[in-house]
């Protein structure tokens, strides 16, 4: 049981390049999330998927797209990377039972630098 | 406009003493609060939570207190251990919402 896995762990891009961050969970969770964390700030939600087949914008969606490929996988795509997207990206998943109080489980993060 | 604020970026505590981490929020619609712990190069892990119908929740060395009138919560760690050195995030959830609103985190350093 690996929990939430993310690839790659590190990535350096040049401005304008594109890339996809991959996330997978093996806990049969319904909901998945993409966050970014910048120095001195809390985690900010980029996009989330409440269940397979649905995606919704979070607090900071501009410059990103997502795909919920199946129940296990949720990818984040940067179509044209900008230096402002330099950050640490975390993927998370959650059971999303009838109670909204169940917790989120996080992957180890992807550290992205855009030059 | 930060809805969840952790005003202390860092806190240093002697091993064996009590660590108190604070969190303030502005949105009275928040009714569920969580604390997460994060080590370097790892994702956050869930530590403890509290519902707004309670004012205290305890789990071993960790206790969270909620003061709704002051819109303030705190995490107490007693006794503090070296392995507690980490960044602690406070997060809040409004009713019937999938999203968590996060504070900026407090870096806790436990001195031997």
JSON list of C-alpha atoms in Angstrom, two decimals, chain A:
[
{"chain": "A", "resi": 1, "resn": "UNK", "atom": "CA", "xyz": [0.00, 0.00, 0.00]},
{"chain": "A", "resi": 2, "resn": "UNK", "atom": "CA", "xyz": [1.99, 3.00, -1.29]},
{"chain": "A", "resi": 3, "resn": "UNK", "atom": "CA", "xyz": [-0.64, 5.64, -0.41]},
{"chain": "A", "resi": 4, "resn": "UNK", "atom": "CA", "xyz": [-0.31, 8.70, -2.65]},
{"chain": "A", "resi": 5, "resn": "UNK", "atom": "CA", "xyz": [2.59, 8.76, -5.12]},
{"chain": "A", "resi": 6, "resn": "UNK", "atom": "CA", "xyz": [3.78, 11.68, -7.24]},
{"chain": "A", "resi": 7, "resn": "UNK", "atom": "CA", "xyz": [6.16, 11.87, -10.17]},
{"chain": "A", "resi": 8, "resn": "UNK", "atom": "CA", "xyz": [8.54, 13.47, -10.76]},
{"chain": "A", "resi": 9, "resn": "UNK", "atom": "CA", "xyz": [10.07, 14.52, -7.43]},
{"chain": "A", "resi": 10, "resn": "UNK", "atom": "CA", "xyz": [12.01, 17.40, -8.99]},
{"chain": "A", "resi": 11, "resn": "UNK", "atom": "CA", "xyz": [11.73, 19.24, -12.30]},
{"chain": "A", "resi": 12, "resn": "UNK", "atom": "CA", "xyz": [13.36, 22.28, -13.88]},
{"chain": "A", "resi": 13, "resn": "UNK", "atom": "CA", "xyz": [11.60, 23.92, -16.81]},
{"chain": "A", "resi": 14, "resn": "UNK", "atom": "CA", "xyz": [12.29, 26.87, -19.02]},
{"chain": "A", "resi": 15, "resn": "UNK", "atom": "CA", "xyz": [9.63, 29.55, -19.42]},
{"chain": "A", "resi": 16, "resn": "UNK", "atom": "CA", "xyz": [7.07, 28.45, -21.98]},
{"chain": "A", "resi": 17, "resn": "UNK", "atom": "CA", "xyz": [7.73, 24.73, -21.69]},
{"chain": "A", "resi": 18, "resn": "UNK", "atom": "CA", "xyz": [4.93, 22.35, -20.79]},
{"chain": "A", "resi": 19, "resn": "UNK", "atom": "CA", "xyz": [4.81, 19.39, -18.46]},
{"chain": "A", "resi": 20, "resn": "UNK", "atom": "CA", "xyz": [2.44, 17.06, -16.63]},
{"chain": "A", "resi": 21, "resn": "UNK", "atom": "CA", "xyz": [2.68, 16.17, -12.96]},
{"chain": "A", "resi": 22, "resn": "UNK", "atom": "CA", "xyz": [1.39, 12.70, -12.22]},
{"chain": "A", "resi": 23, "resn": "UNK", "atom": "CA", "xyz": [-0.42, 11.56, -9.09]},
{"chain": "A", "resi": 24, "resn": "UNK", "atom": "CA", "xyz": [-1.82, 8.16, -8.16]},
{"chain": "A", "resi": 25, "resn": "UNK", "atom": "CA", "xyz": [-3.43, 6.74, -5.03]},
{"chain": "A", "resi": 26, "resn": "UNK", "atom": "CA", "xyz": [-4.10, 3.12, -4.11]},
{"chain": "A", "resi": 27, "resn": "UNK", "atom": "CA", "xyz": [-6.50, 3.71, -1.22]},
{"chain": "A", "resi": 28, "resn": "UNK", "atom": "CA", "xyz": [-9.68, 3.64, -3.35]},
{"chain": "A", "resi": 29, "resn": "UNK", "atom": "CA", "xyz": [-10.39, 7.25, -2.39]},
{"chain": "A", "resi": 30, "resn": "UNK", "atom": "CA", "xyz": [-13.07, 9.19, -4.23]},
{"chain": "A", "resi": 31, "resn": "UNK", "atom": "CA", "xyz": [-11.65, 12.70, -4.08]},
{"chain": "A", "resi": 32, "resn": "UNK", "atom": "CA", "xyz": [-8.28, 14.00, -5.21]},
{"chain": "A", "resi": 33, "resn": "UNK", "atom": "CA", "xyz": [-6.63, 17.41, -4.93]},
{"chain": "A", "resi": 34, "resn": "UNK", "atom": "CA", "xyz": [-3.74, 19.43, -6.29]},
{"chain": "A", "resi": 35, "resn": "UNK", "atom": "CA", "xyz": [-2.14, 22.09, -4.08]},
{"chain": "A", "resi": 36, "resn": "UNK", "atom": "CA", "xyz": [0.81, 24.38, -4.39]},
{"chain": "A", "resi": 37, "resn": "UNK", "atom": "CA", "xyz": [2.90, 25.57, -1.48]},
{"chain": "A", "resi": 38, "resn": "UNK", "atom": "CA", "xyz": [4.98, 28.75, -1.68]},
{"chain": "A", "resi": 39, "resn": "UNK", "atom": "CA", "xyz": [7.37, 30.06, 0.98]},
{"chain": "A", "resi": 40, "resn": "UNK", "atom": "CA", "xyz": [5.56, 31.77, 3.86]},
{"chain": "A", "resi": 41, "resn": "UNK", "atom": "CA", "xyz": [2.17, 30.65, 2.63]},
{"chain": "A", "resi": 42, "resn": "UNK", "atom": "CA", "xyz": [-0.16, 27.83, 3.37]},
{"chain": "A", "resi": 43, "resn": "UNK", "atom": "CA", "xyz": [-1.22, 25.25, 0.84]},
{"chain": "A", "resi": 44, "resn": "UNK", "atom": "CA", "xyz": [-3.41, 26.73, -1.87]},
{"chain": "A", "resi": 45, "resn": "UNK", "atom": "CA", "xyz": [-5.83, 24.57, -3.79]},
{"chain": "A", "resi": 46, "resn": "UNK", "atom": "CA", "xyz": [-5.35, 24.57, -7.56]},
{"chain": "A", "resi": 47, "resn": "UNK", "atom": "CA", "xyz": [-7.95, 22.02, -8.69]},
{"chain": "A", "resi": 48, "resn": "UNK", "atom": "CA", "xyz": [-9.83, 19.17, -7.14]},
{"chain": "A", "resi": 49, "resn": "UNK", "atom": "CA", "xyz": [-11.85, 16.20, -8.28]},
{"chain": "A", "resi": 50, "resn": "UNK", "atom": "CA", "xyz": [-14.67, 15.26, -5.94]},
{"chain": "A", "resi": 51, "resn": "UNK", "atom": "CA", "xyz": [-15.23, 11.97, -7.73]},
{"chain": "A", "resi": 52, "resn": "UNK", "atom": "CA", "xyz": [-14.17, 10.17, -10.88]},
{"chain": "A", "resi": 53, "resn": "UNK", "atom": "CA", "xyz": [-15.33, 12.13, -13.91]},
{"chain": "A", "resi": 54, "resn": "UNK", "atom": "CA", "xyz": [-15.58, 15.53, -12.23]},
{"chain": "A", "resi": 55, "resn": "UNK", "atom": "CA", "xyz": [-13.09, 18.33, -11.74]},
{"chain": "A", "resi": 56, "resn": "UNK", "atom": "CA", "xyz": [-13.46, 21.79, -10.24]},
{"chain": "A", "resi": 57, "resn": "UNK", "atom": "CA", "xyz": [-11.35, 24.90, -9.86]},
{"chain": "A", "resi": 58, "resn": "UNK", "atom": "CA", "xyz": [-9.82, 25.77, -6.54]},
{"chain": "A", "resi": 59, "resn": "UNK", "atom": "CA", "xyz": [-8.35, 29.02, -5.32]},
{"chain": "A", "resi": 60, "resn": "UNK", "atom": "CA", "xyz": [-5.51, 29.39, -7.89]},
{"chain": "A", "resi": 61, "resn": "UNK", "atom": "CA", "xyz": [-6.41, 27.52, -11.14]},
{"chain": "A", "resi": 62, "resn": "UNK", "atom": "CA", "xyz": [-5.00, 29.94, -13.72]},
{"chain": "A", "resi": 63, "resn": "UNK", "atom": "CA", "xyz": [-2.24, 28.44, -15.86]},
{"chain": "A", "resi": 64, "resn": "UNK", "atom": "CA", "xyz": [-3.15, 24.85, -14.99]},
{"chain": "A", "resi": 65, "resn": "UNK", "atom": "CA", "xyz": [-5.31, 22.07, -16.31]},
{"chain": "A", "resi": 66, "resn": "UNK", "atom": "CA", "xyz": [-6.19, 18.73, -14.75]},
{"chain": "A", "resi": 67, "resn": "UNK", "atom": "CA", "xyz": [-7.37, 15.31, -15.83]},
{"chain": "A", "resi": 68, "resn": "UNK", "atom": "CA", "xyz": [-9.00, 12.70, -13.62]},
{"chain": "A", "resi": 69, "resn": "UNK", "atom": "CA", "xyz": [-7.89, 9.75, -15.70]},
{"chain": "A", "resi": 70, "resn": "UNK", "atom": "CA", "xyz": [-9.61, 7.14, -13.54]},
{"chain": "A", "resi": 71, "resn": "UNK", "atom": "CA", "xyz": [-10.34, 6.68, -9.85]},
{"chain": "A", "resi": 72, "resn": "UNK", "atom": "CA", "xyz": [-6.64, 6.21, -9.05]},
{"chain": "A", "resi": 73, "resn": "UNK", "atom": "CA", "xyz": [-4.99, 8.93, -11.13]},
{"chain": "A", "resi": 74, "resn": "UNK", "atom": "CA", "xyz": [-5.21, 12.72, -11.20]},
{"chain": "A", "resi": 75, "resn": "UNK", "atom": "CA", "xyz": [-2.73, 14.68, -13.32]},
{"chain": "A", "resi": 76, "resn": "UNK", "atom": "CA", "xyz": [-1.85, 18.37, -13.35]},
{"chain": "A", "resi": 77, "resn": "UNK", "atom": "CA", "xyz": [-0.66, 20.02, -16.57]},
{"chain": "A", "resi": 78, "resn": "UNK", "atom": "CA", "xyz": [1.21, 23.26, -17.07]},
{"chain": "A", "resi": 79, "resn": "UNK", "atom": "CA", "xyz": [0.72, 24.22, -20.71]},
{"chain": "A", "resi": 80, "resn": "UNK", "atom": "CA", "xyz": [3.18, 27.14, -20.78]},
{"chain": "A", "resi": 81, "resn": "UNK", "atom": "CA", "xyz": [5.22, 27.35, -17.62]},
{"chain": "A", "resi": 82, "resn": "UNK", "atom": "CA", "xyz": [5.96, 30.73, -16.04]},
{"chain": "A", "resi": 83, "resn": "UNK", "atom": "CA", "xyz": [8.44, 31.64, -13.28]},
{"chain": "A", "resi": 84, "resn": "UNK", "atom": "CA", "xyz": [5.46, 32.41, -11.01]},
{"chain": "A", "resi": 85, "resn": "UNK", "atom": "CA", "xyz": [4.65, 28.69, -11.11]},
{"chain": "A", "resi": 86, "resn": "UNK", "atom": "CA", "xyz": [7.88, 27.84, -9.32]},
{"chain": "A", "resi": 87, "resn": "UNK", "atom": "CA", "xyz": [6.58, 26.05, -6.25]},
{"chain": "A", "resi": 88, "resn": "UNK", "atom": "CA", "xyz": [6.19, 22.74, -4.47]},
{"chain": "A", "resi": 89, "resn": "UNK", "atom": "CA", "xyz": [3.16, 20.84, -5.71]},
{"chain": "A", "resi": 90, "resn": "UNK", "atom": "CA", "xyz": [1.28, 18.38, -3.52]},
{"chain": "A", "resi": 91, "resn": "UNK", "atom": "CA", "xyz": [-1.34, 15.89, -4.54]},
{"chain": "A", "resi": 92, "resn": "UNK", "atom": "CA", "xyz": [-3.81, 14.60, -1.95]},
{"chain": "A", "resi": 93, "resn": "UNK", "atom": "CA", "xyz": [-6.68, 12.16, -1.78]},
{"chain": "A", "resi": 94, "resn": "UNK", "atom": "CA", "xyz": [-9.64, 11.70, 0.52]},
{"chain": "A", "resi": 95, "resn": "UNK", "atom": "CA", "xyz": [-12.33, 9.08, 1.02]},
{"chain": "A", "resi": 96, "resn": "UNK", "atom": "CA", "xyz": [-15.14, 11.65, 0.80]},
{"chain": "A", "resi": 97, "resn": "UNK", "atom": "CA", "xyz": [-17.66, 9.65, 2.75]},
{"chain": "A", "resi": 98, "resn": "UNK", "atom": "CA", "xyz": [-20.98, 11.03, 3.91]},
{"chain": "A", "resi": 99, "resn": "UNK", "atom": "CA", "xyz": [-19.01, 12.83, 6.59]},
{"chain": "A", "resi": 100, "resn": "UNK", "atom": "CA", "xyz": [-16.94, 15.71, 5.25]},
{"chain": "A", "resi": 101, "resn": "UNK", "atom": "CA", "xyz": [-14.64, 15.35, 8.20]},
{"chain": "A", "resi": 102, "resn": "UNK", "atom": "CA", "xyz": [-12.49, 12.56, 6.78]},
{"chain": "A", "resi": 103, "resn": "UNK", "atom": "CA", "xyz": [-8.91, 13.61, 6.31]},
{"chain": "A", "resi": 104, "resn": "UNK", "atom": "CA", "xyz": [-6.74, 14.16, 3.28]},
{"chain": "A", "resi": 105, "resn": "UNK", "atom": "CA", "xyz": [-3.66, 12.06, 2.60]},
{"chain": "A", "resi": 106, "resn": "UNK", "atom": "CA", "xyz": [-0.76, 13.71, 0.84]},
{"chain": "A", "resi": 107, "resn": "UNK", "atom": "CA", "xyz": [1.94, 12.64, -1.56]},
{"chain": "A", "resi": 108, "resn": "UNK", "atom": "CA", "xyz": [5.60, 13.61, -1.02]},
{"chain": "A", "resi": 109, "resn": "UNK", "atom": "CA", "xyz": [5.45, 16.60, -3.39]},
{"chain": "A", "resi": 110, "resn": "UNK", "atom": "CA", "xyz": [7.06, 17.73, -6.65]},
{"chain": "A", "resi": 111, "resn": "UNK", "atom": "CA", "xyz": [9.52, 20.60, -6.46]},
{"chain": "A", "resi": 112, "resn": "UNK", "atom": "CA", "xyz": [9.20, 22.59, -9.69]},
{"chain": "A", "resi": 113, "resn": "UNK", "atom": "CA", "xyz": [11.51, 25.40, -10.78]},
{"chain": "A", "resi": 114, "resn": "UNK", "atom": "CA", "xyz": [10.70, 27.51, -13.83]},
{"chain": "A", "resi": 115, "resn": "UNK", "atom": "CA", "xyz": [13.61, 29.55, -15.18]}
]
